[in-house]
C-alpha positions as MATLAB code, in Angstrom:
seq = 'MFKVIPASLIRSYSTIIRYRNMHKSSGLTVVFIIFIFLVFNSFLLSAQNKVTSPEEFFGFKMGTDKKLARWDKIVEYFYLLEKQSDKLKVMNLGPSSEGHPFLALLISSPENLANLERLQYINKRISDPVKLSADSLNIFIKEGKAVITQSMSLHASEVGGTQMSPELTWELLTFNTEDCRRILDNVL';
ca = [
      80.447   91.725   95.588;
      82.800   94.806   93.950;
      86.166   95.287   94.356;
      87.773   97.850   94.859;
      90.475   99.285   91.870;
      93.257  101.180   93.272;
      93.503  104.325   91.848;
      97.097  103.805   90.671;
      95.970  101.723   88.060;
      93.207  103.851   87.090;
      96.021  106.130   86.453;
      97.639  103.443   84.529;
      94.495  103.134   82.558;
      93.784  106.599   81.458;
      97.843  106.589   80.543;
      97.273  103.834   77.624;
      94.415  105.659   76.637;
      96.475  109.045   76.475;
      99.184  107.334   74.769;
      97.351  105.455   72.501;
      95.105  108.804   70.885;
      98.961  110.655   71.292;
     100.737  108.121   68.602;
      97.581  106.549   66.843;
      98.745  103.033   67.345;
      97.457  100.205   65.520;
      94.376   98.763   66.735;
      96.420   95.567   67.876;
      98.837   96.923   69.968;
      95.975   98.723   71.255;
      93.874   95.292   71.928;
      97.780   94.006   73.713;
      98.049   97.073   75.992;
      94.432   96.875   77.166;
      95.105   92.796   77.765;
      98.336   93.368   79.595;
      96.096   95.995   81.943;
      93.434   93.474   82.652;
      95.529   90.547   83.447;
      97.811   92.684   85.963;
      94.647   94.199   86.922;
      93.165   90.458   87.912;
      96.603   89.741   89.592;
      96.390   92.699   91.749;
      92.536   91.887   93.120;
      93.739   87.912   93.634;
      96.881   89.236   95.634;
      95.044   91.181   97.596;
      92.348   88.465   98.736;
      95.142   85.912   99.149;
      95.396   83.912  102.721;
      98.644   82.502  103.397;
      98.724   78.573  103.249;
     100.551   77.138  107.082;
     102.434   75.575  104.546;
     104.017   78.816  103.263;
     104.195   80.422  106.658;
     105.118   77.586  108.721;
     107.763   76.312  106.032;
     106.404   72.637  106.238;
     103.017   70.637  105.608;
     101.495   70.757  109.532;
     101.700   66.966  110.514;
     104.997   66.814  109.068;
     106.932   64.218  110.903;
     109.413   65.491  113.260;
     108.428   68.992  112.738;
     105.972   71.147  115.148;
     105.635   74.581  114.404;
     105.611   76.848  118.012;
     103.499   78.471  119.628;
     104.700   82.020  118.643;
     104.488   81.237  115.567;
     101.070   79.962  115.269;
      99.965   83.052  117.515;
     102.081   84.995  114.411;
      99.903   83.229  111.741;
      96.728   83.630  113.386;
      96.805   87.466  113.811;
      98.342   87.569  109.869;
      95.002   85.514  108.859;
      92.938   87.973  110.658;
      94.265   91.024  108.544;
      94.052   88.952  105.641;
      89.981   87.716  106.111;
      87.310   88.954  107.326;
      86.231   85.516  108.317;
      88.791   85.110  111.646;
      88.827   87.228  115.088;
      91.364   86.639  117.291;
      91.283   87.854  121.260;
      94.059   87.442  123.465;
      92.322   86.641  126.624;
      95.658   87.002  128.872;
      99.076   84.902  129.080;
      98.827   81.421  130.435;
     100.582   80.287  133.308;
     103.769   80.232  131.337;
     102.824   83.970  130.145;
     102.269   82.586  126.896;
      98.765   84.138  124.909;
      95.970   82.315  125.595;
      93.759   83.030  122.234;
      90.495   82.437  121.215;
      89.322   82.412  117.693;
      86.089   83.790  116.273;
      85.802   82.164  113.088;
      82.417   82.919  110.451;
      80.828   84.701  108.373;
      81.570   88.115  107.811;
      77.964   88.860  108.636;
      78.220   86.830  111.284;
      81.316   88.748  113.146;
      79.662   92.502  112.217;
      77.175   91.155  114.224;
      78.528   89.894  117.137;
      76.823   91.993  119.961;
      73.768   91.423  118.303;
      74.266   87.359  118.799;
      76.119   87.808  122.404;
      72.723   89.336  123.049;
      70.600   86.931  121.400;
      72.817   84.120  123.291;
      72.503   85.424  126.207;
      68.874   85.777  126.379;
      68.069   82.456  125.134;
      70.500   80.954  128.113;
      67.506   81.530  131.028;
      63.959   81.400  128.308;
      62.500   81.399  131.014;
      62.057   85.024  131.033;
      61.176   85.079  127.291;
      57.273   84.582  126.014;
      57.396   81.460  123.416;
      57.448   84.126  120.296;
      60.239   86.108  121.609;
      62.427   82.640  121.596;
      61.656   81.481  118.474;
      62.501   84.574  116.856;
      65.713   84.445  119.273;
      65.903   80.895  118.039;
      65.898   81.615  114.020;
      68.169   84.450  114.523;
      70.836   83.600  116.642;
      73.928   81.304  115.844;
      75.044   78.145  117.498;
      78.164   78.700  119.190;
      81.412   75.636  118.946;
      84.350   75.744  120.981;
      87.266   73.650  120.479;
      89.524   73.730  122.958;
      93.029   72.573  121.173;
      95.475   70.678  123.446;
      94.695   71.964  126.684;
      97.725   69.799  128.019;
     101.170   69.936  127.165;
     101.727   66.618  125.989;
      98.738   66.648  123.590;
      99.853   68.718  120.481;
      97.944   67.188  117.725;
      95.299   69.434  118.353;
      97.328   72.900  118.801;
      99.473   71.754  115.058;
      96.181   71.355  113.294;
      94.946   74.064  113.816;
      96.450   76.246  111.843;
      95.325   74.131  108.863;
      92.064   73.667  110.353;
      91.370   78.103  110.517;
      93.166   78.032  107.297;
      90.294   75.837  105.076;
      87.651   77.468  106.877;
      89.082   80.629  105.806;
      89.416   79.679  102.210;
      87.298   76.375  101.646;
      84.610   77.666   99.398;
      82.607   74.489   99.754;
      78.987   74.379  100.789;
      79.534   72.904  104.035;
      81.986   75.439  104.867;
      79.906   78.127  103.800;
      77.314   76.340  106.296;
      79.078   75.921  109.118;
      80.069   79.790  108.886;
      77.046   80.876  108.243;
      75.213   79.327  110.873;
      78.095   78.729  113.570;
      80.185   81.264  115.286;
];
């Protein structure tokens, strides 16, 4: 995948070349300047792709004894992750009975999230297969994705699921293992 290089960096590179031509600096100096430019450029590109870990955001490792993340902070964290990753869509389903945001997170590959309407259509059609021909059903099954729902702590006394959900979300967004890619490619 190609990365977009900000215009300011391109201007910086052209400034370096103009400086070199104006001052006829030695080849070693030019190589050093270009090296610095490339290091700086790779640093900026990696910073653009940064997904904040739960430990960085909350200030402690999830599951640490006597440490619980507040729900309002977890909500804030999920919205931050949505801005940082194209593998997450946060939906506010409305207020809970106590007035807190009730969230649904869609975690999947960027391609699946981009084709969400089509995948919803396929799942609606498969839900009543009697109305489909065998060929249509097979095409929809091959194109469709599994939908997994995890409810994280429905009851107030169940804190483990809520507390681990930021960690699980972050791992699905950042881990680049074969298992993780398979999950994101095949599951909504």
